[in-house]
mmCIF file of C-alpha atoms in Angstrom:
data_model
loop_
_atom_site.group_PDB
_atom_site.id
_atom_site.type_symbol
_atom_site.label_atom_id
_atom_site.label_comp_id
_atom_site.label_asym_id
_atom_site.label_seq_id
_atom_site.Cartn_x
_atom_site.Cartn_y
_atom_site.Cartn_z
ATOM 1 C CA UNK A 24 -16.022 -21.711 -22.412
ATOM 2 C CA UNK A 25 -13.165 -24.254 -21.984
ATOM 3 C CA UNK A 26 -10.116 -23.427 -19.938
ATOM 4 C CA UNK A 27 -8.047 -24.912 -22.751
ATOM 5 C CA UNK A 28 -8.416 -27.379 -25.523
ATOM 6 C CA UNK A 29 -9.439 -30.868 -24.196
ATOM 7 C CA UNK A 30 -10.659 -29.418 -20.800
ATOM 8 C CA UNK A 31 -14.362 -28.771 -19.758
ATOM 9 C CA UNK A 32 -16.157 -27.358 -16.840
ATOM 10 C CA UNK A 33 -17.566 -29.765 -14.262
ATOM 11 C CA UNK A 34 -19.826 -29.381 -11.239
ATOM 12 C CA UNK A 35 -19.082 -31.554 -8.119
ATOM 13 C CA UNK A 36 -22.818 -32.245 -7.589
ATOM 14 C CA UNK A 37 -22.953 -33.937 -11.017
ATOM 15 C CA UNK A 38 -20.129 -36.410 -10.049
ATOM 16 C CA UNK A 39 -20.490 -37.009 -6.312
ATOM 17 C CA UNK A 40 -22.836 -37.232 -3.351
ATOM 18 C CA UNK A 41 -21.578 -36.368 0.135
ATOM 19 C CA UNK A 42 -23.044 -38.526 2.960
ATOM 20 C CA UNK A 43 -23.207 -37.457 6.620
ATOM 21 C CA UNK A 44 -21.799 -39.967 9.200
ATOM 22 C CA UNK A 45 -23.223 -41.510 12.337
ATOM 23 C CA UNK A 46 -23.683 -39.614 15.657
ATOM 24 C CA UNK A 47 -21.366 -41.761 17.876
ATOM 25 C CA UNK A 48 -22.171 -41.357 21.501
ATOM 26 C CA UNK A 49 -19.581 -39.240 23.396
ATOM 27 C CA UNK A 50 -19.955 -41.408 26.538
ATOM 28 C CA UNK A 51 -18.380 -44.333 24.605
ATOM 29 C CA UNK A 52 -15.409 -42.362 23.223
ATOM 30 C CA UNK A 53 -12.119 -42.217 24.855
ATOM 31 C CA UNK A 54 -8.335 -42.082 24.105
ATOM 32 C CA UNK A 55 -7.839 -45.634 25.370
ATOM 33 C CA UNK A 56 -7.154 -47.796 22.420
ATOM 34 C CA UNK A 57 -9.753 -50.247 21.023
ATOM 35 C CA UNK A 58 -10.270 -51.585 17.575
ATOM 36 C CA UNK A 59 -12.915 -48.971 16.836
ATOM 37 C CA UNK A 60 -11.414 -45.617 15.742
ATOM 38 C CA UNK A 61 -13.943 -42.753 15.355
ATOM 39 C CA UNK A 62 -12.342 -40.246 12.794
ATOM 40 C CA UNK A 63 -12.746 -36.532 13.361
ATOM 41 C CA UNK A 64 -11.604 -33.253 11.692
ATOM 42 C CA UNK A 65 -8.524 -33.610 13.939
ATOM 43 C CA UNK A 66 -7.360 -36.461 11.536
ATOM 44 C CA UNK A 67 -7.199 -33.971 8.563
ATOM 45 C CA UNK A 68 -4.057 -32.113 7.704
ATOM 46 C CA UNK A 69 -4.216 -28.503 6.560
ATOM 47 C CA UNK A 70 -4.158 -28.979 2.812
ATOM 48 C CA UNK A 71 -5.835 -32.441 3.114
ATOM 49 C CA UNK A 72 -4.264 -35.806 3.768
ATOM 50 C CA UNK A 73 -4.643 -38.255 6.623
ATOM 51 C CA UNK A 74 -3.311 -37.629 10.224
ATOM 52 C CA UNK A 75 -2.845 -40.859 12.248
ATOM 53 C CA UNK A 76 -2.739 -39.118 15.589
ATOM 54 C CA UNK A 77 -5.474 -37.573 17.848
ATOM 55 C CA UNK A 78 -7.449 -40.610 17.450
ATOM 56 C CA UNK A 79 -10.747 -41.259 19.378
ATOM 57 C CA UNK A 80 -11.531 -44.714 20.267
ATOM 58 C CA UNK A 81 -15.083 -46.220 20.708
ATOM 59 C CA UNK A 82 -15.373 -48.717 23.543
ATOM 60 C CA UNK A 83 -18.523 -50.600 22.056
ATOM 61 C CA UNK A 84 -19.495 -52.326 18.848
ATOM 62 C CA UNK A 85 -23.008 -50.861 19.160
ATOM 63 C CA UNK A 86 -23.210 -48.913 15.819
ATOM 64 C CA UNK A 87 -24.492 -49.675 12.419
ATOM 65 C CA UNK A 88 -21.987 -51.551 10.286
ATOM 66 C CA UNK A 89 -22.576 -49.317 7.298
ATOM 67 C CA UNK A 90 -20.429 -46.649 9.054
ATOM 68 C CA UNK A 91 -17.342 -48.734 8.909
ATOM 69 C CA UNK A 92 -15.000 -47.053 6.306
ATOM 70 C CA UNK A 93 -13.078 -49.008 3.754
ATOM 71 C CA UNK A 94 -9.603 -48.466 2.527
ATOM 72 C CA UNK A 95 -9.380 -45.711 -0.142
ATOM 73 C CA UNK A 96 -12.737 -44.268 0.833
ATOM 74 C CA UNK A 97 -12.581 -40.504 0.620
ATOM 75 C CA UNK A 98 -13.922 -38.220 3.449
ATOM 76 C CA UNK A 99 -14.228 -34.419 3.621
ATOM 77 C CA UNK A 100 -14.584 -32.366 6.660
ATOM 78 C CA UNK A 101 -17.947 -30.773 7.336
ATOM 79 C CA UNK A 102 -16.937 -29.059 10.594
ATOM 80 C CA UNK A 103 -13.762 -27.206 11.616
ATOM 81 C CA UNK A 104 -12.926 -25.901 15.016
ATOM 82 C CA UNK A 105 -10.437 -23.163 13.941
ATOM 83 C CA UNK A 106 -11.291 -19.646 13.366
ATOM 84 C CA UNK A 107 -10.111 -19.646 9.868
ATOM 85 C CA UNK A 108 -11.633 -23.052 8.745
ATOM 86 C CA UNK A 109 -8.073 -24.420 8.230
ATOM 87 C CA UNK A 110 -9.236 -27.871 7.181
ATOM 88 C CA UNK A 111 -12.960 -27.345 6.269
ATOM 89 C CA UNK A 112 -13.842 -29.251 3.078
ATOM 90 C CA UNK A 113 -10.484 -30.762 2.617
ATOM 91 C CA UNK A 114 -10.201 -34.478 1.784
ATOM 92 C CA UNK A 115 -8.542 -37.474 3.215
ATOM 93 C CA UNK A 116 -8.177 -40.898 1.831
ATOM 94 C CA UNK A 117 -8.676 -43.843 4.306
ATOM 95 C CA UNK A 118 -5.455 -45.750 4.730
ATOM 96 C CA UNK A 119 -5.167 -49.571 5.368
ATOM 97 C CA UNK A 120 -5.699 -50.285 8.984
ATOM 98 C CA UNK A 121 -2.466 -51.498 10.684
ATOM 99 C CA UNK A 122 -3.858 -54.187 12.956
ATOM 100 C CA UNK A 123 -7.449 -54.787 11.853
ATOM 101 C CA UNK A 124 -8.668 -51.602 13.364
ATOM 102 C CA UNK A 125 -12.044 -50.242 12.074
ATOM 103 C CA UNK A 126 -12.016 -46.666 10.965
ATOM 104 C CA UNK A 127 -15.573 -45.215 11.662
ATOM 105 C CA UNK A 128 -17.473 -42.458 9.824
ATOM 106 C CA UNK A 129 -18.392 -39.793 12.157
ATOM 107 C CA UNK A 130 -21.290 -37.270 11.718
ATOM 108 C CA UNK A 131 -18.966 -34.383 11.304
ATOM 109 C CA UNK A 132 -17.407 -35.843 8.201
ATOM 110 C CA UNK A 133 -18.808 -36.383 4.674
ATOM 111 C CA UNK A 134 -18.277 -39.761 2.763
ATOM 112 C CA UNK A 135 -17.834 -39.045 -0.917
ATOM 113 C CA UNK A 136 -19.918 -41.483 -3.040
ATOM 114 C CA UNK A 137 -19.250 -41.321 -6.809
ATOM 115 C CA UNK A 138 -22.061 -41.182 -9.317
ATOM 116 C CA UNK A 139 -20.087 -41.896 -12.317
ATOM 117 C CA UNK A 140 -17.342 -44.154 -13.616
ATOM 118 C CA UNK A 141 -16.319 -41.797 -16.545
ATOM 119 C CA UNK A 142 -14.369 -39.426 -14.184
ATOM 120 C CA UNK A 143 -11.279 -40.411 -12.208
ATOM 121 C CA UNK A 144 -11.904 -40.766 -8.454
ATOM 122 C CA UNK A 145 -8.256 -40.149 -7.804
ATOM 123 C CA UNK A 146 -8.389 -36.937 -9.675
ATOM 124 C CA UNK A 147 -11.374 -35.760 -7.648
ATOM 125 C CA UNK A 148 -9.566 -36.649 -4.412
ATOM 126 C CA UNK A 149 -6.832 -34.241 -5.437
ATOM 127 C CA UNK A 150 -9.287 -31.689 -6.502
ATOM 128 C CA UNK A 151 -10.768 -31.801 -3.037
ATOM 129 C CA UNK A 152 -7.297 -30.804 -1.735
ATOM 130 C CA UNK A 153 -6.854 -27.725 -3.619
ATOM 131 C CA UNK A 154 -6.753 -24.237 -2.258
ATOM 132 C CA UNK A 155 -9.303 -22.743 -4.527
ATOM 133 C CA UNK A 156 -11.885 -25.393 -3.776
ATOM 134 C CA UNK A 157 -11.216 -25.069 -0.147
ATOM 135 C CA UNK A 158 -11.554 -21.286 -0.147
ATOM 136 C CA UNK A 159 -14.881 -21.618 -1.902
ATOM 137 C CA UNK A 160 -16.122 -23.908 0.898
ATOM 138 C CA UNK A 161 -14.870 -21.588 3.609
ATOM 139 C CA UNK A 162 -16.437 -18.445 2.009
ATOM 140 C CA UNK A 163 -19.888 -19.770 2.482
ATOM 141 C CA UNK A 164 -19.286 -21.575 5.856
ATOM 142 C CA UNK A 165 -21.631 -20.807 8.673
ATOM 143 C CA UNK A 166 -20.697 -20.341 12.292
ATOM 144 C CA UNK A 167 -18.227 -17.889 13.873
ATOM 145 C CA UNK A 168 -16.212 -19.944 16.310
ATOM 146 C CA UNK A 169 -16.794 -23.325 14.707
ATOM 147 C CA UNK A 170 -17.155 -23.464 10.903
ATOM 148 C CA UNK A 171 -19.717 -25.644 9.153
ATOM 149 C CA UNK A 172 -20.329 -26.507 5.618
ATOM 150 C CA UNK A 173 -22.868 -28.937 3.913
ATOM 151 C CA UNK A 174 -23.222 -31.536 1.080
ATOM 152 C CA UNK A 175 -25.294 -29.050 -0.903
ATOM 153 C CA UNK A 176 -22.678 -26.324 -0.696
ATOM 154 C CA UNK A 177 -19.942 -28.773 -1.660
ATOM 155 C CA UNK A 178 -21.987 -29.946 -4.599
ATOM 156 C CA UNK A 179 -22.035 -26.355 -6.067
ATOM 157 C CA UNK A 180 -18.338 -26.078 -6.749
ATOM 158 C CA UNK A 181 -17.430 -25.932 -10.276
ATOM 159 C CA UNK A 182 -14.028 -26.588 -11.935
ATOM 160 C CA UNK A 183 -12.162 -27.170 -15.172
ATOM 161 C CA UNK A 184 -10.533 -30.608 -15.831
ATOM 162 C CA UNK A 185 -9.311 -32.610 -18.772
ATOM 163 C CA UNK A 186 -12.106 -34.496 -20.490
ATOM 164 C CA UNK A 187 -9.875 -37.584 -21.054
ATOM 165 C CA UNK A 188 -10.060 -40.084 -18.275
ATOM 166 C CA UNK A 189 -6.510 -41.177 -19.209
ATOM 167 C CA UNK A 190 -5.225 -37.652 -18.587
ATOM 168 C CA UNK A 191 -7.102 -37.296 -15.348
ATOM 169 C CA UNK A 192 -5.572 -40.450 -14.115
ATOM 170 C CA UNK A 193 -2.136 -39.477 -15.339
ATOM 171 C CA UNK A 194 -2.295 -36.153 -13.380
ATOM 172 C CA UNK A 195 -3.515 -37.919 -10.225
ATOM 173 C CA UNK A 196 -0.724 -40.487 -10.460
ATOM 174 C CA UNK A 197 1.916 -37.718 -10.547
ATOM 175 C CA UNK A 198 0.343 -35.998 -7.554
ATOM 176 C CA UNK A 199 0.069 -39.268 -5.653
ATOM 177 C CA UNK A 200 3.673 -40.075 -6.433
ATOM 178 C CA UNK A 201 4.927 -36.751 -4.992
ATOM 179 C CA UNK A 202 2.646 -37.213 -2.042
ATOM 180 C CA UNK A 203 4.408 -40.590 -1.263
ATOM 181 C CA UNK A 204 7.725 -39.037 -1.581
ATOM 182 C CA UNK A 205 6.702 -36.266 0.820
ATOM 183 C CA UNK A 206 5.459 -38.832 3.367
ATOM 184 C CA UNK A 207 8.690 -40.865 2.945
ATOM 185 C CA UNK A 208 10.750 -37.707 3.635
ATOM 186 C CA UNK A 209 8.627 -36.911 6.721
ATOM 187 C CA UNK A 210 9.296 -40.483 8.067
ATOM 188 C CA UNK A 211 13.036 -39.931 7.459
ATOM 189 C CA UNK A 212 12.905 -36.607 9.200
ATOM 190 C CA UNK A 213 11.179 -38.117 12.187
ATOM 191 C CA UNK A 214 13.969 -40.587 12.447
ATOM 192 C CA UNK A 215 16.718 -37.966 12.130
ATOM 193 C CA UNK A 216 15.014 -35.786 14.641
ATOM 194 C CA UNK A 217 14.851 -38.731 17.158
ATOM 195 C CA UNK A 218 18.646 -39.205 16.454
ATOM 196 C CA UNK A 219 19.397 -35.579 17.292
ATOM 197 C CA UNK A 220 17.272 -35.729 20.384
ATOM 198 C CA UNK A 221 19.267 -38.783 21.471
ATOM 199 C CA UNK A 222 22.545 -36.923 20.910
ATOM 200 C CA UNK A 223 21.231 -34.145 23.089
ATOM 201 C CA UNK A 224 20.286 -36.461 25.897
ATOM 202 C CA UNK A 225 23.674 -38.076 25.890
ATOM 203 C CA UNK A 226 25.794 -35.043 25.506
ATOM 204 C CA UNK A 227 23.792 -32.069 26.973
ATOM 205 C CA UNK A 228 21.838 -33.445 29.934
ATOM 206 C CA UNK A 229 23.459 -33.890 33.420
ATOM 207 C CA UNK A 230 23.363 -37.332 34.711
ATOM 208 C CA UNK A 231 22.293 -37.990 38.249
ATOM 209 C CA UNK A 232 22.231 -35.286 41.011
ATOM 210 C CA UNK A 233 24.262 -32.085 40.767
ATOM 211 C CA UNK A 234 26.241 -30.791 37.817
ATOM 212 C CA UNK A 235 29.220 -32.466 36.289
ATOM 213 C CA UNK A 236 32.543 -30.679 36.752
ATOM 214 C CA UNK A 237 32.821 -27.668 34.430
ATOM 215 C CA UNK A 238 28.957 -27.379 33.987
ATOM 216 C CA UNK A 239 27.093 -24.446 35.341
ATOM 217 C CA UNK A 240 23.560 -22.991 35.713
ATOM 218 C CA UNK A 241 22.533 -20.063 33.670
ATOM 219 C CA UNK A 242 19.293 -18.400 32.876
ATOM 220 C CA UNK A 243 17.897 -18.185 29.283
ATOM 221 C CA UNK A 244 18.276 -14.343 29.510
ATOM 222 C CA UNK A 245 22.042 -14.891 30.106
ATOM 223 C CA UNK A 246 22.431 -17.148 27.089
ATOM 224 C CA UNK A 247 20.275 -15.821 24.179
ATOM 225 C CA UNK A 248 18.628 -12.627 22.828
ATOM 226 C CA UNK A 249 14.917 -12.431 22.993
ATOM 227 C CA UNK A 250 12.557 -10.656 20.534
ATOM 228 C CA UNK A 251 8.721 -10.158 20.046
ATOM 229 C CA UNK A 252 6.666 -9.192 17.226
ATOM 230 C CA UNK A 253 3.459 -7.620 16.068
ATOM 231 C CA UNK A 254 0.847 -7.612 13.308
ATOM 232 C CA UNK A 255 0.639 -4.579 11.003
ATOM 233 C CA UNK A 256 -2.831 -3.300 10.654
ATOM 234 C CA UNK A 257 -4.529 -5.781 8.364
ATOM 235 C CA UNK A 258 -6.875 -3.251 6.734
ATOM 236 C CA UNK A 259 -3.990 -1.136 5.429
ATOM 237 C CA UNK A 260 -3.117 -2.574 2.015
ATOM 238 C CA UNK A 261 0.116 -0.809 2.068
ATOM 239 C CA UNK A 262 1.399 -3.212 4.672
ATOM 240 C CA UNK A 263 0.548 -6.589 3.001
ATOM 241 C CA UNK A 264 1.245 -8.675 -0.152
ATOM 242 C CA UNK A 265 4.821 -7.617 -0.448
ATOM 243 C CA UNK A 266 7.934 -9.833 -0.600
ATOM 244 C CA UNK A 267 8.978 -9.990 3.050
ATOM 245 C CA UNK A 268 8.153 -13.168 4.905
ATOM 246 C CA UNK A 269 5.877 -12.557 8.008
ATOM 247 C CA UNK A 270 4.939 -15.437 10.292
ATOM 248 C CA UNK A 271 2.198 -16.213 12.858
ATOM 249 C CA UNK A 272 2.189 -19.580 14.806
ATOM 250 C CA UNK A 273 -0.376 -20.785 12.288
ATOM 251 C CA UNK A 274 2.485 -21.427 10.031
ATOM 252 C CA UNK A 275 3.877 -23.973 12.404
ATOM 253 C CA UNK A 276 0.621 -25.635 13.181
ATOM 254 C CA UNK A 277 0.924 -28.198 10.480
ATOM 255 C CA UNK A 278 4.701 -28.686 9.910
ATOM 256 C CA UNK A 279 6.029 -32.167 10.772
ATOM 257 C CA UNK A 280 9.572 -30.980 11.455
ATOM 258 C CA UNK A 281 10.902 -27.883 13.266
ATOM 259 C CA UNK A 282 11.951 -26.064 10.009
ATOM 260 C CA UNK A 283 10.361 -22.931 8.621
ATOM 261 C CA UNK A 284 10.942 -22.690 4.804
ATOM 262 C CA UNK A 285 7.970 -20.481 3.825
ATOM 263 C CA UNK A 286 5.140 -18.338 5.252
ATOM 264 C CA UNK A 287 1.594 -18.074 4.291
ATOM 265 C CA UNK A 288 1.549 -14.217 4.367
ATOM 266 C CA UNK A 289 4.024 -11.591 3.353
ATOM 267 C CA UNK A 290 4.413 -7.872 4.159
ATOM 268 C CA UNK A 291 5.888 -4.777 2.506
ATOM 269 C CA UNK A 292 8.699 -2.600 3.676
ATOM 270 C CA UNK A 293 6.108 -0.249 5.146
ATOM 271 C CA UNK A 294 4.498 -3.249 7.039
ATOM 272 C CA UNK A 295 7.983 -4.339 8.312
ATOM 273 C CA UNK A 296 8.559 -0.749 9.616
ATOM 274 C CA UNK A 297 5.627 -1.337 12.098
ATOM 275 C CA UNK A 298 7.412 -4.252 13.688
ATOM 276 C CA UNK A 299 10.012 -3.095 16.290
ATOM 277 C CA UNK A 300 11.946 -6.437 16.053
ATOM 278 C CA UNK A 301 12.471 -5.913 12.340
ATOM 279 C CA UNK A 302 13.455 -8.715 10.002
ATOM 280 C CA UNK A 303 15.024 -11.606 11.908
ATOM 281 C CA UNK A 304 17.926 -13.556 10.340
ATOM 282 C CA UNK A 305 17.933 -17.031 8.938
ATOM 283 C CA UNK A 306 18.519 -19.446 11.788
ATOM 284 C CA UNK A 307 16.161 -17.663 14.347
ATOM 285 C CA UNK A 308 14.509 -20.189 16.686
ATOM 286 C CA UNK A 309 10.773 -19.492 16.922
ATOM 287 C CA UNK A 310 8.683 -20.552 20.010
ATOM 288 C CA UNK A 311 4.909 -19.944 19.906
ATOM 289 C CA UNK A 312 4.108 -18.217 23.149
ATOM 290 C CA UNK A 313 0.403 -18.670 23.228
ATOM 291 C CA UNK A 314 -2.726 -20.499 21.822
ATOM 292 C CA UNK A 315 -0.854 -22.849 22.012
ATOM 293 C CA UNK A 316 2.505 -22.581 23.755
ATOM 294 C CA UNK A 317 5.156 -24.937 22.299
ATOM 295 C CA UNK A 318 5.297 -24.787 18.422
ATOM 296 C CA UNK A 319 8.995 -24.660 17.531
ATOM 297 C CA UNK A 320 10.953 -24.048 14.284
ATOM 298 C CA UNK A 321 14.328 -22.810 13.180
ATOM 299 C CA UNK A 322 13.809 -20.396 10.298
ATOM 300 C CA UNK A 323 15.556 -21.039 7.091
ATOM 301 C CA UNK A 324 14.585 -17.559 5.746
ATOM 302 C CA UNK A 325 14.790 -14.089 7.068
ATOM 303 C CA UNK A 326 11.390 -13.424 8.717
ATOM 304 C CA UNK A 327 9.309 -10.853 10.629
ATOM 305 C CA UNK A 328 7.076 -12.258 13.431
ATOM 306 C CA UNK A 329 3.745 -11.519 15.074
ATOM 307 C CA UNK A 330 2.802 -11.198 18.661
ATOM 308 C CA UNK A 331 2.324 -14.933 19.199
ATOM 309 C CA UNK A 332 5.998 -15.749 19.142
ATOM 310 C CA UNK A 333 9.117 -15.450 21.244
ATOM 311 C CA UNK A 334 12.030 -15.254 18.766
ATOM 312 C CA UNK A 335 15.317 -16.703 20.187
ATOM 313 C CA UNK A 336 18.545 -15.473 18.769
ATOM 314 C CA UNK A 337 21.397 -17.651 19.630
ATOM 315 C CA UNK A 338 24.462 -15.529 19.157
ATOM 316 C CA UNK A 339 26.141 -16.018 22.457
ATOM 317 C CA UNK A 340 27.453 -19.264 23.839
ATOM 318 C CA UNK A 341 24.740 -21.816 22.901
ATOM 319 C CA UNK A 342 23.456 -22.785 19.423
ATOM 320 C CA UNK A 343 19.924 -22.676 18.139
ATOM 321 C CA UNK A 344 20.152 -26.523 17.942
ATOM 322 C CA UNK A 345 21.037 -26.767 21.590
ATOM 323 C CA UNK A 346 18.119 -24.536 22.446
ATOM 324 C CA UNK A 347 15.718 -26.255 20.234
ATOM 325 C CA UNK A 348 16.293 -29.679 21.685
ATOM 326 C CA UNK A 349 16.520 -28.300 25.286
ATOM 327 C CA UNK A 350 12.906 -26.762 24.775
ATOM 328 C CA UNK A 351 11.574 -29.952 23.208
ATOM 329 C CA UNK A 352 12.499 -31.808 26.431
ATOM 330 C CA UNK A 353 11.634 -29.185 28.852
ATOM 331 C CA UNK A 354 8.469 -27.513 27.483
ATOM 332 C CA UNK A 355 6.786 -28.180 30.750
ATOM 333 C CA UNK A 356 9.054 -25.604 32.484
ATOM 334 C CA UNK A 357 8.020 -23.062 29.839
ATOM 335 C CA UNK A 358 4.195 -23.760 30.289
ATOM 336 C CA UNK A 359 4.609 -23.670 34.141
ATOM 337 C CA UNK A 360 5.655 -19.975 33.893
ATOM 338 C CA UNK A 361 2.742 -19.069 31.639
ATOM 339 C CA UNK A 362 -0.260 -17.199 32.848
ATOM 340 C CA UNK A 363 -3.492 -15.822 31.599
ATOM 341 C CA UNK A 364 -7.380 -16.127 31.954
ATOM 342 C CA UNK A 365 -8.497 -16.596 28.245
ATOM 343 C CA UNK A 366 -5.443 -18.563 27.221
ATOM 344 C CA UNK A 367 -2.031 -19.305 28.738
ATOM 345 C CA UNK A 368 0.883 -17.195 27.591
ATOM 346 C CA UNK A 369 4.480 -17.174 28.389
ATOM 347 C CA UNK A 370 5.906 -13.682 28.650
ATOM 348 C CA UNK A 371 9.396 -12.785 27.467
ATOM 349 C CA UNK A 372 10.419 -11.695 30.927
ATOM 350 C CA UNK A 373 9.261 -14.952 32.541
ATOM 351 C CA UNK A 374 10.955 -16.972 29.795
ATOM 352 C CA UNK A 375 14.173 -15.273 30.329
ATOM 353 C CA UNK A 376 14.334 -16.473 34.085
ATOM 354 C CA UNK A 377 14.241 -20.125 33.162
ATOM 355 C CA UNK A 378 17.467 -21.836 34.299
ATOM 356 C CA UNK A 379 19.436 -24.292 32.063
ATOM 357 C CA UNK A 380 22.360 -26.494 32.975
ATOM 358 C CA UNK A 381 25.081 -25.584 30.526
ATOM 359 C CA UNK A 382 27.712 -28.308 29.570
ATOM 360 C CA UNK A 383 31.354 -27.614 29.055
ATOM 361 C CA UNK A 384 32.487 -25.927 25.862
ATOM 362 C CA UNK A 385 33.937 -29.072 24.398
ATOM 363 C CA UNK A 386 30.605 -30.937 25.041
ATOM 364 C CA UNK A 387 28.696 -28.100 23.358
ATOM 365 C CA UNK A 388 30.952 -28.185 20.262
ATOM 366 C CA UNK A 389 30.731 -31.978 19.945
ATOM 367 C CA UNK A 390 26.935 -31.746 20.096
ATOM 368 C CA UNK A 391 26.700 -28.915 17.701
ATOM 369 C CA UNK A 392 28.939 -30.627 15.061
ATOM 370 C CA UNK A 393 27.004 -33.898 15.222
ATOM 371 C CA UNK A 394 23.525 -32.325 15.393
ATOM 372 C CA UNK A 395 24.180 -29.800 12.553
ATOM 373 C CA UNK A 396 24.674 -32.732 10.104
ATOM 374 C CA UNK A 397 21.499 -34.426 11.194
ATOM 375 C CA UNK A 398 19.512 -31.134 10.952
ATOM 376 C CA UNK A 399 20.967 -30.219 7.676
ATOM 377 C CA UNK A 400 19.668 -33.563 6.393
ATOM 378 C CA UNK A 401 16.222 -32.630 7.861
ATOM 379 C CA UNK A 402 16.181 -29.340 6.025
ATOM 380 C CA UNK A 403 17.212 -30.905 2.748
ATOM 381 C CA UNK A 404 14.345 -33.540 2.982
#
């Protein structure tokens, strides 16, 4: 039965093969740059798409040439190190190398080979970035700590799509155009964030030894209010799928700018009642306090938080923007005060003891007025 007129059901295995990569030797891999880049699941975004960081470089040319990837080749993740399989099965498209580097097809990734030319390759690329497809892959994954899938499991996925090749291509073109706009905005935001960071360095960091006249040392606890959170019991359906935003650090793991606009999960009023810190206001600065320490975002929505955050309410003498950029430059001080055997965690009490050099009021106002314009542009993007 068709989804709607002009659409039909397809099976991935009838359209593509998924080919395993090469077992590149660990002893030849390093972070020192060479022309050989061995791709890994770390180069996949949550939701699909290519990440050009966390590269692993291969220090020898001793590998079969057939594992050199071409521009626009499509890869899917076959392994994911996260508990929830955040990127498992998702697709990336290989970009054009910047300086004649070679992108290499690692064994933990699957290369998509098309069996037919009567179905749009670009449409299939976007299909392999959909939530429903990825959840199908995760639902059958093996492994508890590390999630695995296989070419045979990927090939079993069925879906509805337009029969018309022209319509498939038209849909893919629209999605690609939106993706390009998102990437352009991301690049703009990176530039804007660097601008705000420069403003902070110039206006809010002491120069040389000692503090300038009018500046003073204060602790975080003197300057801001600190809140923690919790997770309502997940098996109690009365607490979940409401209309109140609830966040865990996972929401910040894949954002490119320190702005929280939405959350993956929402709770009910009964769920909110289980969280002592309640609903935190728009403008709250969030710091992930464990696994890992250091994700940062300023909320643009009222939100409740889980136990993996320190929420920072800047309602005294410094702004959330001052605190955001101070933390970005001084995260090492936060991590130094963390402890824990399984994973490092910074407690609220230890966080409150950190000392900050506070500029004069006129310096703070000048920074806030300038930085707010920049940050508002980031949020709009």
